[in-house]
Short mmCIF file of C-alpha atoms in Angstrom, two decimals:
data_model
loop_
_atom_site.label_atom_id
_atom_site.label_comp_id
_atom_site.label_asym_id
_atom_site.label_seq_id
_atom_site.Cartn_x
_atom_site.Cartn_y
_atom_site.Cartn_z
CA MET A 1 -21.68 17.84 -13.23
CA ASP A 2 -25.45 18.14 -13.01
CA ARG A 3 -26.29 14.43 -12.99
CA HIS A 4 -26.68 12.07 -10.06
CA ILE A 5 -24.04 9.70 -8.72
CA LEU A 6 -24.66 6.34 -7.10
CA GLY A 7 -22.65 5.84 -3.92
CA ILE A 8 -21.99 2.41 -2.42
CA ASP A 9 -20.40 2.01 1.02
CA VAL A 10 -19.35 -1.60 1.63
CA GLY A 11 -18.98 -2.61 5.28
CA GLY A 12 -18.52 -5.81 7.19
CA THR A 13 -22.13 -5.67 8.46
CA ASN A 14 -24.03 -3.74 5.80
CA VAL A 15 -23.67 -2.39 2.29
CA LYS A 16 -25.25 1.06 2.09
CA LEU A 17 -26.33 2.49 -1.26
CA GLY A 18 -27.43 6.03 -1.95
CA ILE A 19 -28.28 8.32 -4.83
CA VAL A 20 -26.30 11.55 -4.40
CA ALA A 21 -27.53 14.73 -6.06
CA PRO A 22 -25.11 17.38 -7.40
CA GLY A 23 -25.15 19.36 -4.13
CA GLY A 24 -24.07 16.33 -2.11
CA LYS A 25 -27.54 15.50 -0.75
CA ILE A 26 -28.55 11.84 -0.52
CA VAL A 27 -32.01 11.62 -2.13
CA ALA A 28 -32.63 7.86 -1.85
CA ARG A 29 -31.15 4.96 0.10
CA ALA A 30 -31.01 1.17 0.29
CA ASN A 31 -29.20 -1.43 2.41
CA ILE A 32 -27.88 -4.96 1.99
CA ALA A 33 -26.93 -7.26 4.88
CA THR A 34 -23.34 -8.27 4.10
CA LYS A 35 -23.55 -11.41 6.24
CA ASN A 36 -26.16 -12.89 3.88
CA TYR A 37 -23.45 -13.11 1.22
CA SER A 38 -20.40 -13.88 3.37
CA ARG A 39 -19.59 -17.08 1.47
CA SER A 40 -19.64 -15.63 -2.04
CA LYS A 41 -18.21 -12.33 -3.21
CA LEU A 42 -19.87 -12.80 -6.61
CA GLN A 43 -23.29 -13.16 -4.97
CA LEU A 44 -22.65 -9.97 -2.99
CA ILE A 45 -21.65 -8.15 -6.17
CA LYS A 46 -24.83 -9.38 -7.89
CA ALA A 47 -26.87 -8.18 -4.90
CA MET A 48 -25.21 -4.76 -5.14
CA VAL A 49 -26.03 -4.52 -8.86
CA ARG A 50 -29.61 -5.71 -8.35
CA THR A 51 -30.21 -3.32 -5.45
CA ALA A 52 -28.68 -0.43 -7.39
CA ASP A 53 -30.99 -1.08 -10.35
CA GLU A 54 -34.00 -1.30 -8.03
CA LEU A 55 -33.05 1.92 -6.24
CA ILE A 56 -32.65 3.83 -9.49
CA ALA A 57 -35.98 2.54 -10.80
CA SER A 58 -37.78 3.32 -7.53
CA GLU A 59 -36.92 6.99 -7.98
CA GLY A 60 -38.19 7.07 -11.55
CA LEU A 61 -34.66 7.58 -12.84
CA ALA A 62 -32.71 6.00 -15.69
CA LYS A 63 -29.03 5.21 -16.17
CA GLN A 64 -28.59 8.31 -18.32
CA ASP A 65 -29.45 10.40 -15.26
CA PHE A 66 -26.17 9.24 -13.67
CA CYS A 67 -22.58 10.11 -14.50
CA GLY A 68 -21.03 7.26 -12.49
CA VAL A 69 -20.80 5.04 -9.45
CA GLY A 70 -18.40 5.37 -6.52
CA ILE A 71 -17.72 2.41 -4.24
CA GLY A 72 -15.88 2.55 -0.91
CA LEU A 73 -14.49 -0.66 0.59
CA PRO A 74 -12.72 -1.41 3.90
CA GLY A 75 -9.31 -2.64 2.82
CA LEU A 76 -6.43 -2.34 0.37
CA ILE A 77 -7.75 -0.80 -2.83
CA ASP A 78 -6.07 0.08 -6.13
CA PRO A 79 -8.29 2.94 -7.34
CA VAL A 80 -6.34 3.39 -10.58
CA GLY A 81 -6.51 -0.26 -11.63
CA GLY A 82 -9.99 -0.70 -10.16
CA ILE A 83 -8.86 -3.71 -8.13
CA VAL A 84 -9.80 -4.75 -4.61
CA ARG A 85 -6.50 -6.13 -3.31
CA TYR A 86 -7.71 -7.35 0.09
CA LEU A 87 -10.60 -6.85 2.51
CA PRO A 88 -9.55 -8.07 5.98
CA ASN A 89 -13.07 -8.22 7.44
CA ILE A 90 -14.93 -9.70 4.45
CA PRO A 91 -13.65 -13.19 3.49
CA GLY A 92 -12.69 -14.09 -0.06
CA TRP A 93 -11.92 -10.65 -1.41
CA ARG A 94 -8.44 -10.78 -2.91
CA ASN A 95 -7.43 -9.23 -6.23
CA VAL A 96 -11.03 -8.75 -7.37
CA ARG A 97 -11.44 -6.63 -10.51
CA LEU A 98 -14.50 -4.97 -9.08
CA GLN A 99 -14.49 -1.92 -11.33
CA GLU A 100 -14.57 -4.04 -14.49
CA ILE A 101 -17.26 -6.39 -13.15
CA MET A 102 -19.54 -3.60 -11.94
CA GLU A 103 -19.15 -1.54 -15.11
CA ASN A 104 -20.15 -4.52 -17.23
CA ASP A 105 -23.19 -5.24 -15.04
CA LEU A 106 -24.36 -1.68 -14.36
CA GLY A 107 -23.50 -0.02 -17.65
CA LEU A 108 -22.06 3.03 -15.90
CA PRO A 109 -18.53 4.28 -15.16
CA VAL A 110 -17.45 2.81 -11.81
CA PHE A 111 -14.66 3.98 -9.50
CA ILE A 112 -13.51 2.32 -6.28
CA GLU A 113 -11.64 3.60 -3.25
CA ASN A 114 -10.71 2.80 0.34
CA ASP A 115 -13.70 3.60 2.56
CA VAL A 116 -11.82 6.00 4.84
CA ASN A 117 -10.58 7.94 1.83
CA MET A 118 -14.21 8.24 0.70
CA ILE A 119 -15.15 9.62 4.12
CA THR A 120 -12.22 12.04 3.95
CA LEU A 121 -13.31 13.30 0.53
CA ALA A 122 -16.85 13.88 1.81
CA GLU A 123 -15.71 15.79 4.89
CA TRP A 124 -13.35 17.85 2.71
CA LYS A 125 -16.02 19.06 0.29
CA PHE A 126 -19.20 18.99 2.37
CA GLY A 127 -18.27 18.55 6.04
CA ALA A 128 -15.78 19.57 8.70
CA GLY A 129 -12.89 19.90 6.24
CA VAL A 130 -14.42 22.55 4.00
CA GLY A 131 -11.85 25.28 3.35
CA TYR A 132 -8.85 23.26 4.58
CA GLN A 133 -5.97 22.22 2.32
CA ASN A 134 -3.98 20.03 4.74
CA PHE A 135 -5.67 17.68 7.18
CA ILE A 136 -6.16 14.10 8.33
CA CYS A 137 -9.48 12.37 8.90
CA ILE A 138 -9.28 9.39 11.24
CA THR A 139 -12.02 6.83 11.78
CA LEU A 140 -12.35 4.87 15.00
CA GLY A 141 -14.26 1.62 14.71
CA THR A 142 -13.41 -2.07 14.45
CA GLY A 143 -10.09 -0.78 13.16
CA VAL A 144 -8.51 2.66 13.02
CA GLY A 145 -8.07 4.24 9.61
CA GLY A 146 -6.96 7.55 8.19
CA GLY A 147 -7.28 9.64 5.06
CA LEU A 148 -5.00 12.53 4.09
CA ILE A 149 -5.62 15.74 2.21
CA LEU A 150 -2.24 17.33 1.43
CA ASN A 151 -1.80 20.51 -0.61
CA ASN A 152 -5.49 20.49 -1.51
CA ALA A 153 -5.54 16.95 -2.93
CA MET A 154 -6.14 13.43 -1.70
CA TYR A 155 -2.79 11.81 -0.88
CA ARG A 156 -2.82 8.04 -1.48
CA GLY A 157 0.89 7.19 -1.46
CA GLU A 158 2.93 4.99 -3.80
CA GLY A 159 0.90 1.84 -3.16
CA PHE A 160 -2.40 3.60 -2.42
CA VAL A 161 -2.13 2.79 1.31
CA ALA A 162 -1.15 6.15 2.84
CA GLY A 163 -2.92 7.30 5.99
CA GLU A 164 -2.87 4.00 7.91
CA VAL A 165 -2.60 5.77 11.24
CA GLY A 166 -3.99 2.76 13.09
CA HIS A 167 -0.85 0.79 12.29
CA MET A 168 1.54 3.40 13.64
CA PRO A 169 3.61 1.95 16.51
CA LEU A 170 2.51 2.94 20.00
CA GLY A 171 4.36 1.37 22.91
CA GLU A 172 4.60 -2.38 22.35
CA SER A 173 1.57 -2.32 20.05
CA THR A 174 -0.08 0.05 17.57
CA LEU A 175 -2.73 2.75 17.90
CA GLU A 176 -5.34 0.25 16.71
CA GLY A 177 -4.04 -2.20 19.30
CA HIS A 178 -4.98 0.33 21.98
CA VAL A 179 -8.19 1.95 20.72
CA GLY A 180 -9.76 -0.43 18.18
CA ASN A 181 -13.34 -1.33 19.08
CA GLY A 182 -12.58 -4.96 19.91
CA VAL A 183 -9.64 -4.00 22.12
CA LEU A 184 -11.76 -1.44 23.95
CA ALA A 185 -14.50 -4.02 24.53
CA GLU A 186 -12.00 -6.53 25.90
CA ARG A 187 -10.43 -3.94 28.20
CA ALA A 188 -13.84 -2.78 29.42
CA GLY A 189 -14.87 -6.34 30.25
CA LYS A 190 -11.76 -6.83 32.37
CA ILE A 191 -12.12 -3.51 34.19
CA PHE A 192 -15.82 -3.72 34.98
CA LYS A 193 -16.05 -7.54 35.25
CA ILE A 194 -18.98 -7.67 32.82
CA ARG A 195 -19.17 -10.09 29.90
CA ASN A 196 -19.80 -8.73 26.40
CA MET A 197 -19.35 -5.15 27.55
CA GLN A 198 -19.02 -2.69 24.66
CA PRO A 199 -17.74 0.92 24.38
CA PRO A 200 -21.30 2.36 24.42
CA ASP A 201 -21.78 0.73 27.83
CA VAL A 202 -18.69 2.53 29.14
CA PHE A 203 -20.02 5.75 27.61
CA ARG A 204 -23.26 5.39 29.57
CA LEU A 205 -21.31 4.80 32.78
CA ALA A 206 -19.25 7.91 32.09
CA GLN A 207 -22.45 9.90 31.58
CA GLU A 208 -23.57 8.69 35.01
CA GLY A 209 -20.34 10.01 36.52
CA ASN A 210 -18.55 6.68 37.01
CA ALA A 211 -14.94 7.68 37.74
CA ARG A 212 -13.39 4.56 36.21
CA ALA A 213 -15.42 4.95 33.04
CA ILE A 214 -14.31 8.56 32.71
CA GLU A 215 -10.71 7.45 33.24
CA PHE A 216 -11.20 4.74 30.58
CA TRP A 217 -12.02 7.37 27.96
CA GLU A 218 -9.24 9.66 29.13
CA GLU A 219 -6.80 6.82 28.43
CA VAL A 220 -8.24 6.49 24.92
CA GLY A 221 -7.73 10.22 24.42
CA THR A 222 -4.12 9.99 25.59
CA TYR A 223 -3.35 7.22 23.11
CA LEU A 224 -4.94 9.18 20.28
CA GLY A 225 -3.22 12.43 21.22
CA THR A 226 0.18 10.74 21.38
CA THR A 227 -0.13 9.33 17.87
CA LEU A 228 -1.65 12.47 16.43
CA ALA A 229 1.21 14.56 17.85
CA GLY A 230 3.60 12.50 15.74
CA VAL A 231 1.42 12.96 12.67
CA ILE A 232 1.23 16.72 13.23
CA ASN A 233 4.98 17.03 13.82
CA LEU A 234 5.64 15.19 10.56
CA LEU A 235 3.07 16.82 8.28
CA ASN A 236 2.25 20.19 9.92
CA LEU A 237 -1.49 19.77 9.33
CA ARG A 238 -4.09 22.42 10.13
CA LEU A 239 -6.94 20.07 11.00
CA VAL A 240 -7.71 16.66 12.52
CA ILE A 241 -11.20 15.24 11.93
CA VAL A 242 -12.32 12.32 14.10
CA GLY A 243 -15.10 9.98 12.93
CA GLY A 244 -16.25 6.37 13.13
CA GLY A 245 -18.45 4.58 15.64
CA VAL A 246 -16.13 5.05 18.61
CA SER A 247 -16.24 8.81 18.01
CA ASN A 248 -19.75 8.76 19.51
CA ASN A 249 -17.81 8.92 22.79
CA TYR A 250 -15.94 12.05 21.62
CA ARG A 251 -17.00 14.30 24.50
CA PHE A 252 -15.25 12.00 26.99
CA PHE A 253 -11.97 11.33 25.16
CA ALA A 254 -11.54 14.64 23.30
CA PRO A 255 -10.17 16.73 26.22
CA ALA A 256 -7.35 14.26 26.95
CA MET A 257 -6.67 13.81 23.22
CA LYS A 258 -6.33 17.54 22.63
CA ALA A 259 -4.26 18.11 25.78
CA THR A 260 -1.86 15.29 24.91
CA LEU A 261 -1.48 16.46 21.33
CA LYS A 262 -0.71 19.99 22.51
CA ALA A 263 1.81 18.72 25.08
CA LYS A 264 3.66 16.35 22.73
CA ALA A 265 3.56 18.17 19.40
CA MET A 266 6.01 20.96 18.63
CA ARG A 267 4.70 24.30 19.82
CA VAL A 268 4.31 25.87 16.38
CA GLN A 269 2.48 22.86 14.92
CA ALA A 270 0.31 22.41 18.01
CA GLY A 271 -0.71 26.04 17.89
CA MET A 272 -1.87 25.77 14.29
CA VAL A 273 -3.93 22.59 14.41
CA LYS A 274 -7.65 22.31 15.10
CA VAL A 275 -9.22 19.03 16.27
CA THR A 276 -12.90 18.42 15.64
CA ARG A 277 -15.48 15.69 15.16
CA CYS A 278 -16.78 14.74 11.71
CA LYS A 279 -20.01 16.37 10.51
CA LEU A 280 -21.41 13.86 8.04
CA HIS A 281 -21.26 10.78 10.28
CA ASN A 282 -22.81 7.65 8.67
CA ASP A 283 -23.54 9.43 5.37
CA ALA A 284 -19.92 10.34 4.65
CA GLY A 285 -19.02 7.15 2.77
CA ILE A 286 -21.90 7.54 0.32
CA ILE A 287 -21.45 11.29 -0.12
CA GLY A 288 -17.73 10.79 -0.76
CA ALA A 289 -18.65 8.81 -3.87
CA ARG A 290 -19.69 12.06 -5.53
CA ILE A 291 -16.23 13.61 -5.11
CA LEU A 292 -14.48 10.37 -6.12
CA VAL A 293 -16.42 10.04 -9.38
CA GLU A 294 -15.95 13.70 -10.23
CA GLU A 295 -12.22 13.47 -9.50
CA PHE A 296 -11.70 10.56 -11.88
CA LEU A 297 -14.04 11.79 -14.62
CA ILE A 298 -12.50 15.27 -14.63
CA GLY A 299 -9.03 13.67 -14.61
CA LYS A 300 -9.91 11.55 -17.62
CA GLY A 301 -11.40 14.57 -19.35
#
């Protein structure tokens, strides 16, 4: 496909838009502040359409220069029906027929997907997952999500909710209950007796050699390694990709994560798996739109 694709990455703070060329390069960008439309999903949708039209025009392009639009959203998505079932961090989004609405307003084929699946697709074709047929991509942020490539294809599960590694039980809680951004901030505040302390603050302390900060990230790595060992034992994956905002602290939690995974996974599986950080970072959601659109258009063809 030699035409452009418009990628839209919907987040709780910002909506990022980008024009993605055939090689996966983002050639133009725009942003919308999600909070400005927190009371009305229809107003946010209109803002997305308006900004998309403005972005296309600003590059001297026309709709016929595009083969489709891919939209990633943080929640339960039905990509086949084109329905947003539920967005936990953006109020009012339940059973929204976003594909139909956007197609009518934009005049282009539109496809929607869970945001972590979009990131996984991008890393698979253009990032750390190139050449791998079986892997998981996990994102560490406000929540903890996961996307699965199994037997060289995206695996979505019966209800399109496969890969929810953050909700896997861990002790008396879940993985997300131990390493989600809000939980980490709360734990850091209690440990260091500082109000409004955030994970980046603990990262800076670790850089300075603070022993408790280093231990803090080692605990995060142990939680991640424990859960990932279970995933590897079950699915015998060759690769684990770690992304999301919390992964900025990768150098401090990765050693404990890898050591725990190796210790708790079966020897054969542990010996086969590689663990690495994502390559595309904040661009992955937009770039993944290219693969999503191509997947559905080729499937329909």
